[in-house]
Short mmCIF file of N, CA and C in Angstrom, two decimals:
data_model
loop_
_atom_site.label_atom_id
_atom_site.label_comp_id
_atom_site.label_asym_id
_atom_site.label_seq_id
_atom_site.Cartn_x
_atom_site.Cartn_y
_atom_site.Cartn_z
N MET A 1027 54.32 155.27 154.45
CA MET A 1027 54.90 154.01 154.89
C MET A 1027 56.30 154.27 155.42
N ARG A 1028 56.56 153.65 156.54
CA ARG A 1028 57.89 153.79 157.13
C ARG A 1028 58.92 153.05 156.28
N SER A 1029 60.19 153.20 156.60
CA SER A 1029 61.25 152.59 155.82
C SER A 1029 61.18 151.07 155.86
N LYS A 1030 61.71 150.46 154.83
CA LYS A 1030 61.69 149.01 154.65
C LYS A 1030 62.48 148.34 155.77
N ILE A 1031 61.95 147.23 156.29
CA ILE A 1031 62.61 146.48 157.35
C ILE A 1031 63.22 145.22 156.76
N GLN A 1032 64.48 145.00 157.06
CA GLN A 1032 65.15 143.79 156.63
C GLN A 1032 65.86 143.20 157.84
N LYS A 1033 65.59 141.91 158.07
CA LYS A 1033 66.23 141.20 159.17
C LYS A 1033 66.78 139.89 158.63
N SER A 1034 67.73 139.35 159.35
CA SER A 1034 68.28 138.05 158.96
C SER A 1034 67.27 136.97 159.31
N ASP A 1035 67.46 135.81 158.73
CA ASP A 1035 66.61 134.67 159.02
C ASP A 1035 66.62 134.37 160.52
N ALA A 1036 67.78 134.44 161.13
CA ALA A 1036 67.89 134.17 162.57
C ALA A 1036 67.11 135.20 163.39
N GLU A 1037 67.14 136.46 162.99
CA GLU A 1037 66.38 137.50 163.70
C GLU A 1037 64.87 137.26 163.60
N TRP A 1038 64.40 136.87 162.40
CA TRP A 1038 62.97 136.57 162.26
C TRP A 1038 62.58 135.36 163.10
N ARG A 1039 63.42 134.34 163.11
CA ARG A 1039 63.11 133.13 163.89
C ARG A 1039 63.05 133.44 165.39
N GLU A 1040 63.89 134.36 165.83
CA GLU A 1040 63.90 134.73 167.25
C GLU A 1040 62.64 135.53 167.63
N LYS A 1041 62.17 136.36 166.72
CA LYS A 1041 61.03 137.23 166.98
C LYS A 1041 59.69 136.51 166.89
N LEU A 1042 59.55 135.57 165.96
CA LEU A 1042 58.27 134.95 165.64
C LEU A 1042 58.12 133.55 166.23
N THR A 1043 56.86 133.14 166.41
CA THR A 1043 56.61 131.75 166.78
C THR A 1043 56.93 130.88 165.55
N PRO A 1044 57.12 129.58 165.73
CA PRO A 1044 57.39 128.73 164.57
C PRO A 1044 56.29 128.82 163.50
N GLU A 1045 55.03 128.89 163.90
CA GLU A 1045 53.93 128.98 162.93
C GLU A 1045 53.92 130.34 162.24
N GLN A 1046 54.16 131.42 162.97
CA GLN A 1046 54.24 132.74 162.35
C GLN A 1046 55.39 132.79 161.34
N TYR A 1047 56.52 132.21 161.71
CA TYR A 1047 57.67 132.17 160.81
C TYR A 1047 57.34 131.39 159.54
N ARG A 1048 56.75 130.21 159.70
CA ARG A 1048 56.41 129.35 158.56
C ARG A 1048 55.49 130.08 157.58
N VAL A 1049 54.49 130.76 158.11
CA VAL A 1049 53.53 131.45 157.24
C VAL A 1049 54.12 132.73 156.65
N THR A 1050 54.68 133.60 157.48
CA THR A 1050 55.10 134.92 157.00
C THR A 1050 56.43 134.92 156.25
N ARG A 1051 57.36 134.08 156.64
CA ARG A 1051 58.69 134.11 156.02
C ARG A 1051 58.88 133.00 154.98
N GLU A 1052 58.10 131.89 155.11
CA GLU A 1052 58.23 130.78 154.16
C GLU A 1052 57.01 130.64 153.26
N LYS A 1053 56.11 131.61 153.28
CA LYS A 1053 54.92 131.64 152.44
C LYS A 1053 54.00 130.46 152.68
N GLY A 1054 53.83 130.11 153.94
CA GLY A 1054 52.94 129.02 154.30
C GLY A 1054 51.50 129.49 154.42
N THR A 1055 50.63 128.56 154.78
CA THR A 1055 49.21 128.86 155.00
C THR A 1055 48.77 128.10 156.24
N GLU A 1056 48.06 128.78 157.11
CA GLU A 1056 47.50 128.10 158.28
C GLU A 1056 46.27 127.30 157.82
N PRO A 1057 45.90 126.24 158.53
CA PRO A 1057 44.71 125.48 158.15
C PRO A 1057 43.45 126.35 158.21
N ALA A 1058 42.56 126.13 157.27
CA ALA A 1058 41.28 126.86 157.25
C ALA A 1058 40.54 126.67 158.56
N PHE A 1059 39.87 127.71 159.00
CA PHE A 1059 39.05 127.73 160.22
C PHE A 1059 39.84 127.48 161.50
N SER A 1060 41.16 127.66 161.45
CA SER A 1060 41.99 127.45 162.64
C SER A 1060 42.40 128.76 163.31
N GLY A 1061 42.16 129.88 162.66
CA GLY A 1061 42.63 131.18 163.15
C GLY A 1061 41.80 131.71 164.30
N LYS A 1062 42.35 132.75 164.93
CA LYS A 1062 41.71 133.30 166.12
C LYS A 1062 40.79 134.48 165.83
N TYR A 1063 40.76 135.00 164.62
CA TYR A 1063 39.98 136.20 164.34
C TYR A 1063 38.65 135.89 163.68
N HIS A 1064 37.59 136.34 164.32
CA HIS A 1064 36.25 136.18 163.80
C HIS A 1064 35.68 137.56 163.53
N VAL A 1065 34.64 137.62 162.73
CA VAL A 1065 34.01 138.90 162.44
C VAL A 1065 33.39 139.44 163.71
N SER A 1066 33.68 140.71 164.02
CA SER A 1066 33.10 141.36 165.20
C SER A 1066 32.88 142.83 164.89
N ASP A 1067 32.12 143.49 165.74
CA ASP A 1067 31.85 144.91 165.57
C ASP A 1067 32.89 145.79 166.25
N GLU A 1068 33.88 145.19 166.88
CA GLU A 1068 34.88 145.96 167.62
C GLU A 1068 35.74 146.78 166.67
N HIS A 1069 35.91 148.06 167.01
CA HIS A 1069 36.74 148.93 166.18
C HIS A 1069 38.21 148.63 166.46
N GLY A 1070 39.01 148.59 165.42
CA GLY A 1070 40.43 148.36 165.59
C GLY A 1070 41.13 148.13 164.27
N ILE A 1071 42.43 147.97 164.35
CA ILE A 1071 43.27 147.78 163.17
C ILE A 1071 44.12 146.53 163.34
N TYR A 1072 44.26 145.77 162.27
CA TYR A 1072 45.11 144.59 162.25
C TYR A 1072 46.49 145.02 161.75
N HIS A 1073 47.51 144.64 162.51
CA HIS A 1073 48.90 144.99 162.19
C HIS A 1073 49.68 143.74 161.79
N CYS A 1074 50.77 143.94 161.08
CA CYS A 1074 51.68 142.86 160.71
C CYS A 1074 52.35 142.31 161.96
N VAL A 1075 52.39 140.98 162.11
CA VAL A 1075 53.05 140.40 163.29
C VAL A 1075 54.56 140.54 163.22
N CYS A 1076 55.08 140.76 162.03
CA CYS A 1076 56.53 140.87 161.89
C CYS A 1076 57.05 142.28 162.20
N CYS A 1077 56.36 143.31 161.70
CA CYS A 1077 56.91 144.67 161.83
C CYS A 1077 55.93 145.68 162.43
N ASN A 1078 54.73 145.25 162.77
CA ASN A 1078 53.71 146.08 163.42
C ASN A 1078 53.11 147.16 162.50
N ALA A 1079 53.30 147.06 161.21
CA ALA A 1079 52.70 148.02 160.28
C ALA A 1079 51.19 147.80 160.23
N PRO A 1080 50.39 148.88 160.22
CA PRO A 1080 48.94 148.73 160.09
C PRO A 1080 48.59 148.20 158.70
N LEU A 1081 47.70 147.19 158.65
CA LEU A 1081 47.39 146.55 157.38
C LEU A 1081 45.92 146.57 156.99
N PHE A 1082 45.03 146.30 157.95
CA PHE A 1082 43.60 146.20 157.65
C PHE A 1082 42.78 146.75 158.81
N GLU A 1083 41.63 147.37 158.49
CA GLU A 1083 40.71 147.85 159.52
C GLU A 1083 39.60 146.83 159.74
N ASN A 1084 39.19 146.68 160.99
CA ASN A 1084 38.14 145.72 161.31
C ASN A 1084 36.83 146.06 160.59
N GLU A 1085 36.56 147.34 160.34
CA GLU A 1085 35.31 147.72 159.69
C GLU A 1085 35.23 147.23 158.24
N HIS A 1086 36.34 146.81 157.67
CA HIS A 1086 36.35 146.29 156.30
C HIS A 1086 36.52 144.77 156.27
N LYS A 1087 36.31 144.14 157.41
CA LYS A 1087 36.39 142.68 157.53
C LYS A 1087 34.98 142.13 157.34
N TYR A 1088 34.88 140.98 156.71
CA TYR A 1088 33.57 140.37 156.51
C TYR A 1088 33.70 138.85 156.53
N GLU A 1089 32.59 138.17 156.70
CA GLU A 1089 32.57 136.71 156.74
C GLU A 1089 32.44 136.19 155.32
N ALA A 1090 33.52 135.64 154.79
CA ALA A 1090 33.53 135.12 153.43
C ALA A 1090 33.24 133.62 153.41
N GLY A 1091 33.33 132.97 154.57
CA GLY A 1091 33.08 131.53 154.63
C GLY A 1091 34.24 130.68 154.13
N CYS A 1092 35.39 131.30 153.92
CA CYS A 1092 36.54 130.58 153.35
C CYS A 1092 37.46 129.98 154.41
N GLY A 1093 37.29 130.37 155.67
CA GLY A 1093 38.12 129.82 156.73
C GLY A 1093 39.27 130.70 157.18
N TRP A 1094 39.43 131.85 156.54
CA TRP A 1094 40.48 132.80 156.91
C TRP A 1094 39.87 134.19 157.05
N PRO A 1095 40.49 135.07 157.86
CA PRO A 1095 39.99 136.45 157.93
C PRO A 1095 39.98 137.06 156.52
N SER A 1096 38.87 137.72 156.19
CA SER A 1096 38.71 138.32 154.87
C SER A 1096 38.37 139.80 154.99
N PHE A 1097 39.01 140.59 154.15
CA PHE A 1097 38.82 142.04 154.13
C PHE A 1097 38.54 142.46 152.69
N ASP A 1098 37.81 143.56 152.51
CA ASP A 1098 37.55 144.01 151.14
C ASP A 1098 38.56 145.04 150.65
N ARG A 1099 39.47 145.46 151.55
CA ARG A 1099 40.52 146.42 151.16
C ARG A 1099 41.57 146.50 152.26
N PRO A 1100 42.79 146.91 151.90
CA PRO A 1100 43.81 147.14 152.93
C PRO A 1100 43.60 148.49 153.62
N PHE A 1101 44.32 148.71 154.69
CA PHE A 1101 44.25 149.97 155.44
C PHE A 1101 44.54 151.15 154.52
N THR A 1102 45.63 151.07 153.76
CA THR A 1102 45.94 152.01 152.69
C THR A 1102 46.45 151.18 151.51
N PRO A 1103 46.34 151.68 150.30
CA PRO A 1103 46.87 150.91 149.16
C PRO A 1103 48.38 150.66 149.26
N GLN A 1104 49.09 151.54 149.95
CA GLN A 1104 50.55 151.42 150.04
C GLN A 1104 51.03 150.46 151.12
N CYS A 1105 50.17 150.00 152.00
CA CYS A 1105 50.63 149.16 153.12
C CYS A 1105 50.83 147.70 152.72
N VAL A 1106 50.28 147.29 151.59
CA VAL A 1106 50.50 145.93 151.11
C VAL A 1106 51.09 145.97 149.71
N ALA A 1107 51.73 144.89 149.34
CA ALA A 1107 52.25 144.71 147.99
C ALA A 1107 51.62 143.45 147.42
N GLU A 1108 51.51 143.39 146.12
CA GLU A 1108 50.90 142.24 145.47
C GLU A 1108 51.85 141.70 144.39
N GLN A 1109 51.97 140.37 144.35
CA GLN A 1109 52.82 139.70 143.38
C GLN A 1109 52.06 138.50 142.81
N THR A 1110 52.37 138.13 141.58
CA THR A 1110 51.80 136.92 141.00
C THR A 1110 52.41 135.70 141.67
N ASP A 1111 51.56 134.76 142.04
CA ASP A 1111 51.97 133.51 142.70
C ASP A 1111 51.50 132.36 141.83
N THR A 1112 52.45 131.59 141.29
CA THR A 1112 52.09 130.45 140.44
C THR A 1112 52.39 129.12 141.12
N SER A 1113 52.56 129.14 142.44
CA SER A 1113 52.83 127.90 143.17
C SER A 1113 51.59 127.01 143.21
N HIS A 1114 51.78 125.76 143.48
CA HIS A 1114 50.70 124.78 143.64
C HIS A 1114 49.84 124.64 142.38
N GLY A 1115 50.42 124.93 141.20
CA GLY A 1115 49.70 124.76 139.95
C GLY A 1115 48.56 125.74 139.74
N MET A 1116 48.57 126.85 140.49
CA MET A 1116 47.52 127.86 140.35
C MET A 1116 48.15 129.21 140.02
N ARG A 1117 47.32 130.11 139.54
CA ARG A 1117 47.76 131.50 139.32
C ARG A 1117 46.92 132.35 140.28
N ARG A 1118 47.60 132.91 141.29
CA ARG A 1118 46.93 133.73 142.30
C ARG A 1118 47.73 135.01 142.50
N THR A 1119 47.14 135.93 143.27
CA THR A 1119 47.84 137.16 143.61
C THR A 1119 48.18 137.12 145.09
N GLU A 1120 49.48 137.03 145.38
CA GLU A 1120 49.96 137.01 146.76
C GLU A 1120 49.94 138.42 147.33
N VAL A 1121 49.60 138.51 148.63
CA VAL A 1121 49.61 139.78 149.34
C VAL A 1121 50.72 139.71 150.39
N THR A 1122 51.60 140.72 150.39
CA THR A 1122 52.67 140.80 151.38
C THR A 1122 52.63 142.16 152.07
N CYS A 1123 53.24 142.24 153.23
CA CYS A 1123 53.41 143.51 153.92
C CYS A 1123 54.43 144.32 153.13
N ALA A 1124 54.07 145.54 152.77
CA ALA A 1124 54.97 146.38 151.99
C ALA A 1124 56.20 146.80 152.78
N ARG A 1125 56.11 146.76 154.10
CA ARG A 1125 57.23 147.22 154.93
C ARG A 1125 58.28 146.15 155.17
N CYS A 1126 57.85 144.88 155.35
CA CYS A 1126 58.82 143.84 155.70
C CYS A 1126 58.76 142.60 154.80
N ASP A 1127 57.90 142.63 153.81
CA ASP A 1127 57.75 141.52 152.86
C ASP A 1127 57.16 140.26 153.46
N ALA A 1128 56.50 140.36 154.60
CA ALA A 1128 55.87 139.18 155.21
C ALA A 1128 54.74 138.69 154.32
N HIS A 1129 54.67 137.39 154.10
CA HIS A 1129 53.55 136.80 153.37
C HIS A 1129 52.32 136.90 154.26
N LEU A 1130 51.25 137.47 153.73
CA LEU A 1130 50.00 137.62 154.49
C LEU A 1130 48.92 136.67 154.01
N GLY A 1131 48.84 136.45 152.72
CA GLY A 1131 47.80 135.61 152.13
C GLY A 1131 47.68 135.93 150.66
N HIS A 1132 46.42 135.94 150.16
CA HIS A 1132 46.16 136.20 148.75
C HIS A 1132 44.93 137.09 148.61
N VAL A 1133 44.80 137.74 147.46
CA VAL A 1133 43.62 138.54 147.17
C VAL A 1133 42.93 137.92 145.95
N PHE A 1134 41.59 137.85 146.05
CA PHE A 1134 40.78 137.24 144.99
C PHE A 1134 39.69 138.22 144.55
N PRO A 1135 39.23 138.12 143.31
CA PRO A 1135 38.21 139.05 142.80
C PRO A 1135 36.78 138.59 143.07
N ASP A 1136 36.56 137.88 144.18
CA ASP A 1136 35.22 137.37 144.49
C ASP A 1136 34.67 137.93 145.80
N GLY A 1137 35.07 139.16 146.12
CA GLY A 1137 34.61 139.81 147.34
C GLY A 1137 33.25 140.46 147.15
N PRO A 1138 32.81 141.21 148.16
CA PRO A 1138 31.50 141.85 148.10
C PRO A 1138 31.37 142.82 146.91
N PRO A 1139 30.44 142.58 146.01
CA PRO A 1139 30.30 143.46 144.85
C PRO A 1139 29.84 144.87 145.21
N GLU A 1140 29.20 145.01 146.38
CA GLU A 1140 28.72 146.33 146.79
C GLU A 1140 29.84 147.22 147.34
N THR A 1141 31.03 146.64 147.56
CA THR A 1141 32.17 147.46 148.01
C THR A 1141 33.24 147.41 146.92
N THR A 1142 34.32 146.70 147.17
CA THR A 1142 35.44 146.68 146.21
C THR A 1142 35.41 145.49 145.27
N GLY A 1143 34.65 144.45 145.62
CA GLY A 1143 34.66 143.23 144.84
C GLY A 1143 35.87 142.36 145.11
N LEU A 1144 36.68 142.75 146.10
CA LEU A 1144 37.91 142.02 146.41
C LEU A 1144 37.78 141.27 147.73
N ARG A 1145 38.50 140.15 147.82
CA ARG A 1145 38.58 139.39 149.07
C ARG A 1145 40.04 139.19 149.40
N TYR A 1146 40.54 139.98 150.36
CA TYR A 1146 41.88 139.79 150.87
C TYR A 1146 41.79 138.69 151.90
N CYS A 1147 42.24 137.51 151.52
CA CYS A 1147 42.16 136.30 152.35
C CYS A 1147 43.49 136.19 153.11
N ILE A 1148 43.46 136.49 154.40
CA ILE A 1148 44.68 136.72 155.17
C ILE A 1148 44.84 135.68 156.28
N ASN A 1149 46.03 135.16 156.44
CA ASN A 1149 46.32 134.23 157.54
C ASN A 1149 46.26 134.97 158.87
N SER A 1150 45.51 134.43 159.82
CA SER A 1150 45.38 135.12 161.11
C SER A 1150 46.70 135.15 161.88
N VAL A 1151 47.59 134.18 161.67
CA VAL A 1151 48.87 134.21 162.38
C VAL A 1151 49.80 135.30 161.85
N ALA A 1152 49.44 135.90 160.72
CA ALA A 1152 50.26 136.96 160.14
C ALA A 1152 49.86 138.35 160.62
N ILE A 1153 48.75 138.43 161.35
CA ILE A 1153 48.24 139.73 161.80
C ILE A 1153 47.96 139.72 163.29
N ASP A 1154 47.95 140.92 163.87
CA ASP A 1154 47.68 141.10 165.29
C ASP A 1154 46.69 142.24 165.43
N PHE A 1155 45.57 142.01 166.12
CA PHE A 1155 44.52 143.01 166.25
C PHE A 1155 44.81 143.98 167.39
N HIS A 1156 44.71 145.28 167.09
CA HIS A 1156 44.87 146.34 168.08
C HIS A 1156 43.50 146.98 168.24
N ALA A 1157 42.80 146.61 169.28
CA ALA A 1157 41.46 147.13 169.53
C ALA A 1157 41.49 148.62 169.83
N GLY A 1158 40.47 149.33 169.39
CA GLY A 1158 40.31 150.73 169.71
C GLY A 1158 41.09 151.70 168.85
N GLU A 1159 41.90 151.23 167.94
CA GLU A 1159 42.68 152.15 167.08
C GLU A 1159 41.80 152.72 166.00
#
């Protein structure tokens, strides 16, 4: 993993769209089924919209029916960080980019049992697909 990226609030606002900023820097969530990424056979890697760090491979993406892109594992264990999230009266595990601390979504233990059993439920506005990588 490359060195940690830290920017001021103004720098993030300048770089990101208002929706990307709301989700990644303010821990927001995009509406279910509103994202641009659907399950496909195209080879590629999803990168962080904030710092371009590789986060997830398309080959580990699956249709979970939850309304957000879902993966059974990150690109590498070191590319994401996980923290306990007790907001909204729930106890969940938040997933952030390990390089820039961008909020990506949450991970749940209800993924495919034949692989990892995990469902990384990720906001599509927090990631950018690089086809062919």
